[in-house]
Amino acid sequence: MTVTYVIPGAEVTGLERFWQVVGEAVNGPDGYFGRNLDAFADCLSGGFGTPDDRDFVIEWREHELSRRALGHEETARQLRARLARVPEVNRAFVQGQLEDAEAGRGRTVFDWLTEIIDERAPGTLRLL
């Protein structure tokens, strides 16, 4: 039997809220399913609430609302925070990503999340 986890897109107002929403969708009230991109990827690999046999679907309803909330403005905000703690060797790369985001170009937080889902749990994402 396939388990469906519903992400209510209207509730996703930023990345921090996404962590709360996806945690609750998978593991109930106050549930955990990652609090950063690496942890989210690990959770999708199994053992953190999803069925071990990968028989699940992530149904992201009203995803266009989330796409806007997790767009270039949120991406720039996240990259500014990352830039403050990134090693010097990666600073120019992150700075370039930040400049793109501030100009409304490049991948967004929404793209990061959907790409992680597609990579770690292929075929499970339904954007509605």
JSON list of C-alpha atoms in Angstrom, two decimals:
[
{"chain": "A", "resi": 1, "resn": "MET", "atom": "CA", "xyz": [0.00, 0.00, 0.00]},
{"chain": "A", "resi": 2, "resn": "THR", "atom": "CA", "xyz": [1.36, 3.39, -0.98]},
{"chain": "A", "resi": 3, "resn": "VAL", "atom": "CA", "xyz": [1.63, 6.00, 1.77]},
{"chain": "A", "resi": 4, "resn": "THR", "atom": "CA", "xyz": [0.92, 9.60, 0.73]},
{"chain": "A", "resi": 5, "resn": "TYR", "atom": "CA", "xyz": [2.53, 12.53, 2.53]},
{"chain": "A", "resi": 6, "resn": "VAL", "atom": "CA", "xyz": [0.79, 15.84, 1.81]},
{"chain": "A", "resi": 7, "resn": "ILE", "atom": "CA", "xyz": [2.66, 19.14, 1.81]},
{"chain": "A", "resi": 8, "resn": "PRO", "atom": "CA", "xyz": [0.08, 21.94, 1.92]},
{"chain": "A", "resi": 9, "resn": "GLY", "atom": "CA", "xyz": [1.80, 24.50, -0.30]},
{"chain": "A", "resi": 10, "resn": "ALA", "atom": "CA", "xyz": [-0.07, 27.48, 1.14]},
{"chain": "A", "resi": 11, "resn": "GLU", "atom": "CA", "xyz": [1.60, 26.81, 4.51]},
{"chain": "A", "resi": 12, "resn": "VAL", "atom": "CA", "xyz": [5.12, 26.99, 3.08]},
{"chain": "A", "resi": 13, "resn": "THR", "atom": "CA", "xyz": [6.12, 30.62, 3.59]},
{"chain": "A", "resi": 14, "resn": "GLY", "atom": "CA", "xyz": [9.89, 30.12, 3.70]},
{"chain": "A", "resi": 15, "resn": "LEU", "atom": "CA", "xyz": [12.48, 27.41, 4.13]},
{"chain": "A", "resi": 16, "resn": "GLU", "atom": "CA", "xyz": [12.20, 27.27, 7.91]},
{"chain": "A", "resi": 17, "resn": "ARG", "atom": "CA", "xyz": [8.44, 26.76, 7.60]},
{"chain": "A", "resi": 18, "resn": "PHE", "atom": "CA", "xyz": [9.00, 24.07, 4.97]},
{"chain": "A", "resi": 19, "resn": "TRP", "atom": "CA", "xyz": [11.02, 22.05, 7.50]},
{"chain": "A", "resi": 20, "resn": "GLN", "atom": "CA", "xyz": [8.09, 22.21, 9.94]},
{"chain": "A", "resi": 21, "resn": "VAL", "atom": "CA", "xyz": [5.47, 21.37, 7.30]},
{"chain": "A", "resi": 22, "resn": "VAL", "atom": "CA", "xyz": [7.35, 18.40, 5.84]},
{"chain": "A", "resi": 23, "resn": "GLY", "atom": "CA", "xyz": [8.21, 17.11, 9.31]},
{"chain": "A", "resi": 24, "resn": "GLU", "atom": "CA", "xyz": [4.55, 17.16, 10.30]},
{"chain": "A", "resi": 25, "resn": "ALA", "atom": "CA", "xyz": [3.46, 15.62, 6.99]},
{"chain": "A", "resi": 26, "resn": "VAL", "atom": "CA", "xyz": [5.75, 12.63, 7.45]},
{"chain": "A", "resi": 27, "resn": "ASN", "atom": "CA", "xyz": [5.99, 12.23, 11.23]},
{"chain": "A", "resi": 28, "resn": "GLY", "atom": "CA", "xyz": [3.00, 14.04, 12.74]},
{"chain": "A", "resi": 29, "resn": "PRO", "atom": "CA", "xyz": [2.85, 17.11, 15.00]},
{"chain": "A", "resi": 30, "resn": "ASP", "atom": "CA", "xyz": [6.31, 18.50, 15.79]},
{"chain": "A", "resi": 31, "resn": "GLY", "atom": "CA", "xyz": [7.74, 15.78, 13.53]},
{"chain": "A", "resi": 32, "resn": "TYR", "atom": "CA", "xyz": [11.25, 15.88, 12.15]},
{"chain": "A", "resi": 33, "resn": "PHE", "atom": "CA", "xyz": [12.22, 15.27, 8.53]},
{"chain": "A", "resi": 34, "resn": "GLY", "atom": "CA", "xyz": [15.32, 17.41, 8.21]},
{"chain": "A", "resi": 35, "resn": "ARG", "atom": "CA", "xyz": [16.21, 20.98, 9.17]},
{"chain": "A", "resi": 36, "resn": "ASN", "atom": "CA", "xyz": [18.73, 21.59, 6.38]},
{"chain": "A", "resi": 37, "resn": "LEU", "atom": "CA", "xyz": [19.28, 20.36, 2.84]},
{"chain": "A", "resi": 38, "resn": "ASP", "atom": "CA", "xyz": [21.71, 17.58, 3.76]},
{"chain": "A", "resi": 39, "resn": "ALA", "atom": "CA", "xyz": [19.51, 16.26, 6.57]},
{"chain": "A", "resi": 40, "resn": "PHE", "atom": "CA", "xyz": [16.45, 16.37, 4.27]},
{"chain": "A", "resi": 41, "resn": "ALA", "atom": "CA", "xyz": [18.34, 14.32, 1.68]},
{"chain": "A", "resi": 42, "resn": "ASP", "atom": "CA", "xyz": [19.32, 11.81, 4.36]},
{"chain": "A", "resi": 43, "resn": "CYS", "atom": "CA", "xyz": [15.73, 11.54, 5.59]},
{"chain": "A", "resi": 44, "resn": "LEU", "atom": "CA", "xyz": [14.50, 10.83, 2.07]},
{"chain": "A", "resi": 45, "resn": "SER", "atom": "CA", "xyz": [16.94, 7.93, 1.87]},
{"chain": "A", "resi": 46, "resn": "GLY", "atom": "CA", "xyz": [14.86, 6.06, 4.46]},
{"chain": "A", "resi": 47, "resn": "GLY", "atom": "CA", "xyz": [14.55, 5.30, 8.13]},
{"chain": "A", "resi": 48, "resn": "PHE", "atom": "CA", "xyz": [13.19, 8.68, 9.25]},
{"chain": "A", "resi": 49, "resn": "GLY", "atom": "CA", "xyz": [9.48, 8.08, 8.85]},
{"chain": "A", "resi": 50, "resn": "THR", "atom": "CA", "xyz": [9.10, 7.01, 5.24]},
{"chain": "A", "resi": 51, "resn": "PRO", "atom": "CA", "xyz": [8.44, 3.34, 4.48]},
{"chain": "A", "resi": 52, "resn": "ASP", "atom": "CA", "xyz": [11.63, 1.33, 4.06]},
{"chain": "A", "resi": 53, "resn": "ASP", "atom": "CA", "xyz": [10.32, -0.17, 0.83]},
{"chain": "A", "resi": 54, "resn": "ARG", "atom": "CA", "xyz": [10.02, 3.37, -0.64]},
{"chain": "A", "resi": 55, "resn": "ASP", "atom": "CA", "xyz": [6.32, 2.83, -1.32]},
{"chain": "A", "resi": 56, "resn": "PHE", "atom": "CA", "xyz": [5.37, 6.46, -0.70]},
{"chain": "A", "resi": 57, "resn": "VAL", "atom": "CA", "xyz": [4.38, 9.59, -2.55]},
{"chain": "A", "resi": 58, "resn": "ILE", "atom": "CA", "xyz": [5.00, 13.21, -1.62]},
{"chain": "A", "resi": 59, "resn": "GLU", "atom": "CA", "xyz": [2.00, 15.17, -2.79]},
{"chain": "A", "resi": 60, "resn": "TRP", "atom": "CA", "xyz": [2.88, 18.88, -2.83]},
{"chain": "A", "resi": 61, "resn": "ARG", "atom": "CA", "xyz": [-0.47, 20.61, -3.15]},
{"chain": "A", "resi": 62, "resn": "GLU", "atom": "CA", "xyz": [-0.71, 24.22, -4.28]},
{"chain": "A", "resi": 63, "resn": "HIS", "atom": "CA", "xyz": [2.98, 23.93, -5.10]},
{"chain": "A", "resi": 64, "resn": "GLU", "atom": "CA", "xyz": [2.91, 27.19, -7.08]},
{"chain": "A", "resi": 65, "resn": "LEU", "atom": "CA", "xyz": [2.35, 29.07, -3.82]},
{"chain": "A", "resi": 66, "resn": "SER", "atom": "CA", "xyz": [5.40, 27.34, -2.38]},
{"chain": "A", "resi": 67, "resn": "ARG", "atom": "CA", "xyz": [7.37, 27.99, -5.56]},
{"chain": "A", "resi": 68, "resn": "ARG", "atom": "CA", "xyz": [6.77, 31.72, -5.09]},
{"chain": "A", "resi": 69, "resn": "ALA", "atom": "CA", "xyz": [7.53, 31.65, -1.36]},
{"chain": "A", "resi": 70, "resn": "LEU", "atom": "CA", "xyz": [10.72, 29.68, -2.02]},
{"chain": "A", "resi": 71, "resn": "GLY", "atom": "CA", "xyz": [11.72, 31.78, -5.02]},
{"chain": "A", "resi": 72, "resn": "HIS", "atom": "CA", "xyz": [14.65, 34.09, -5.66]},
{"chain": "A", "resi": 73, "resn": "GLU", "atom": "CA", "xyz": [14.00, 36.35, -2.67]},
{"chain": "A", "resi": 74, "resn": "GLU", "atom": "CA", "xyz": [14.07, 33.42, -0.23]},
{"chain": "A", "resi": 75, "resn": "THR", "atom": "CA", "xyz": [17.02, 31.95, -2.10]},
{"chain": "A", "resi": 76, "resn": "ALA", "atom": "CA", "xyz": [18.97, 35.20, -1.69]},
{"chain": "A", "resi": 77, "resn": "ARG", "atom": "CA", "xyz": [18.11, 35.24, 2.03]},
{"chain": "A", "resi": 78, "resn": "GLN", "atom": "CA", "xyz": [19.37, 31.67, 2.45]},
{"chain": "A", "resi": 79, "resn": "LEU", "atom": "CA", "xyz": [22.53, 32.36, 0.45]},
{"chain": "A", "resi": 80, "resn": "ARG", "atom": "CA", "xyz": [23.31, 35.45, 2.53]},
{"chain": "A", "resi": 81, "resn": "ALA", "atom": "CA", "xyz": [23.15, 33.29, 5.64]},
{"chain": "A", "resi": 82, "resn": "ARG", "atom": "CA", "xyz": [25.29, 30.61, 3.99]},
{"chain": "A", "resi": 83, "resn": "LEU", "atom": "CA", "xyz": [27.85, 33.19, 2.86]},
{"chain": "A", "resi": 84, "resn": "ALA", "atom": "CA", "xyz": [28.42, 34.20, 6.48]},
{"chain": "A", "resi": 85, "resn": "ARG", "atom": "CA", "xyz": [29.61, 30.69, 7.38]},
{"chain": "A", "resi": 86, "resn": "VAL", "atom": "CA", "xyz": [31.02, 29.26, 4.14]},
{"chain": "A", "resi": 87, "resn": "PRO", "atom": "CA", "xyz": [34.75, 28.45, 3.97]},
{"chain": "A", "resi": 88, "resn": "GLU", "atom": "CA", "xyz": [36.81, 31.03, 2.09]},
{"chain": "A", "resi": 89, "resn": "VAL", "atom": "CA", "xyz": [37.53, 28.57, -0.71]},
{"chain": "A", "resi": 90, "resn": "ASN", "atom": "CA", "xyz": [33.77, 28.44, -1.57]},
{"chain": "A", "resi": 91, "resn": "ARG", "atom": "CA", "xyz": [32.97, 32.10, -0.93]},
{"chain": "A", "resi": 92, "resn": "ALA", "atom": "CA", "xyz": [33.21, 33.25, -4.58]},
{"chain": "A", "resi": 93, "resn": "PHE", "atom": "CA", "xyz": [30.90, 30.44, -5.73]},
{"chain": "A", "resi": 94, "resn": "VAL", "atom": "CA", "xyz": [28.23, 31.24, -3.14]},
{"chain": "A", "resi": 95, "resn": "GLN", "atom": "CA", "xyz": [28.63, 34.97, -3.83]},
{"chain": "A", "resi": 96, "resn": "GLY", "atom": "CA", "xyz": [27.93, 34.28, -7.52]},
{"chain": "A", "resi": 97, "resn": "GLN", "atom": "CA", "xyz": [24.81, 32.30, -6.63]},
{"chain": "A", "resi": 98, "resn": "LEU", "atom": "CA", "xyz": [23.70, 35.15, -4.37]},
{"chain": "A", "resi": 99, "resn": "GLU", "atom": "CA", "xyz": [24.18, 37.72, -7.13]},
{"chain": "A", "resi": 100, "resn": "ASP", "atom": "CA", "xyz": [22.14, 35.56, -9.50]},
{"chain": "A", "resi": 101, "resn": "ALA", "atom": "CA", "xyz": [19.34, 35.16, -6.95]},
{"chain": "A", "resi": 102, "resn": "GLU", "atom": "CA", "xyz": [19.26, 38.90, -6.25]},
{"chain": "A", "resi": 103, "resn": "ALA", "atom": "CA", "xyz": [18.92, 39.46, -10.00]},
{"chain": "A", "resi": 104, "resn": "GLY", "atom": "CA", "xyz": [16.08, 36.92, -10.23]},
{"chain": "A", "resi": 105, "resn": "ARG", "atom": "CA", "xyz": [18.18, 34.29, -12.00]},
{"chain": "A", "resi": 106, "resn": "GLY", "atom": "CA", "xyz": [19.29, 30.77, -11.25]},
{"chain": "A", "resi": 107, "resn": "ARG", "atom": "CA", "xyz": [17.98, 27.91, -9.18]},
{"chain": "A", "resi": 108, "resn": "THR", "atom": "CA", "xyz": [15.75, 28.66, -6.23]},
{"chain": "A", "resi": 109, "resn": "VAL", "atom": "CA", "xyz": [15.17, 27.03, -2.85]},
{"chain": "A", "resi": 110, "resn": "PHE", "atom": "CA", "xyz": [12.11, 25.37, -4.40]},
{"chain": "A", "resi": 111, "resn": "ASP", "atom": "CA", "xyz": [14.36, 23.93, -7.11]},
{"chain": "A", "resi": 112, "resn": "TRP", "atom": "CA", "xyz": [16.87, 22.73, -4.51]},
{"chain": "A", "resi": 113, "resn": "LEU", "atom": "CA", "xyz": [14.15, 20.86, -2.61]},
{"chain": "A", "resi": 114, "resn": "THR", "atom": "CA", "xyz": [12.48, 19.27, -5.63]},
{"chain": "A", "resi": 115, "resn": "GLU", "atom": "CA", "xyz": [15.87, 18.21, -7.04]},
{"chain": "A", "resi": 116, "resn": "ILE", "atom": "CA", "xyz": [16.77, 16.54, -3.73]},
{"chain": "A", "resi": 117, "resn": "ILE", "atom": "CA", "xyz": [13.45, 14.67, -3.75]},
{"chain": "A", "resi": 118, "resn": "ASP", "atom": "CA", "xyz": [13.98, 13.58, -7.36]},
{"chain": "A", "resi": 119, "resn": "GLU", "atom": "CA", "xyz": [17.54, 12.41, -6.60]},
{"chain": "A", "resi": 120, "resn": "ARG", "atom": "CA", "xyz": [16.91, 10.63, -3.28]},
{"chain": "A", "resi": 121, "resn": "ALA", "atom": "CA", "xyz": [13.37, 9.34, -3.84]},
{"chain": "A", "resi": 122, "resn": "PRO", "atom": "CA", "xyz": [12.83, 9.28, -7.61]},
{"chain": "A", "resi": 123, "resn": "GLY", "atom": "CA", "xyz": [9.25, 9.12, -8.79]},
{"chain": "A", "resi": 124, "resn": "THR", "atom": "CA", "xyz": [7.73, 10.01, -5.44]},
{"chain": "A", "resi": 125, "resn": "LEU", "atom": "CA", "xyz": [7.01, 13.72, -6.01]},
{"chain": "A", "resi": 126, "resn": "ARG", "atom": "CA", "xyz": [3.63, 14.86, -7.32]},
{"chain": "A", "resi": 127, "resn": "LEU", "atom": "CA", "xyz": [3.27, 18.60, -7.83]},
{"chain": "A", "resi": 128, "resn": "LEU", "atom": "CA", "xyz": [-0.41, 19.55, -7.71]}
]
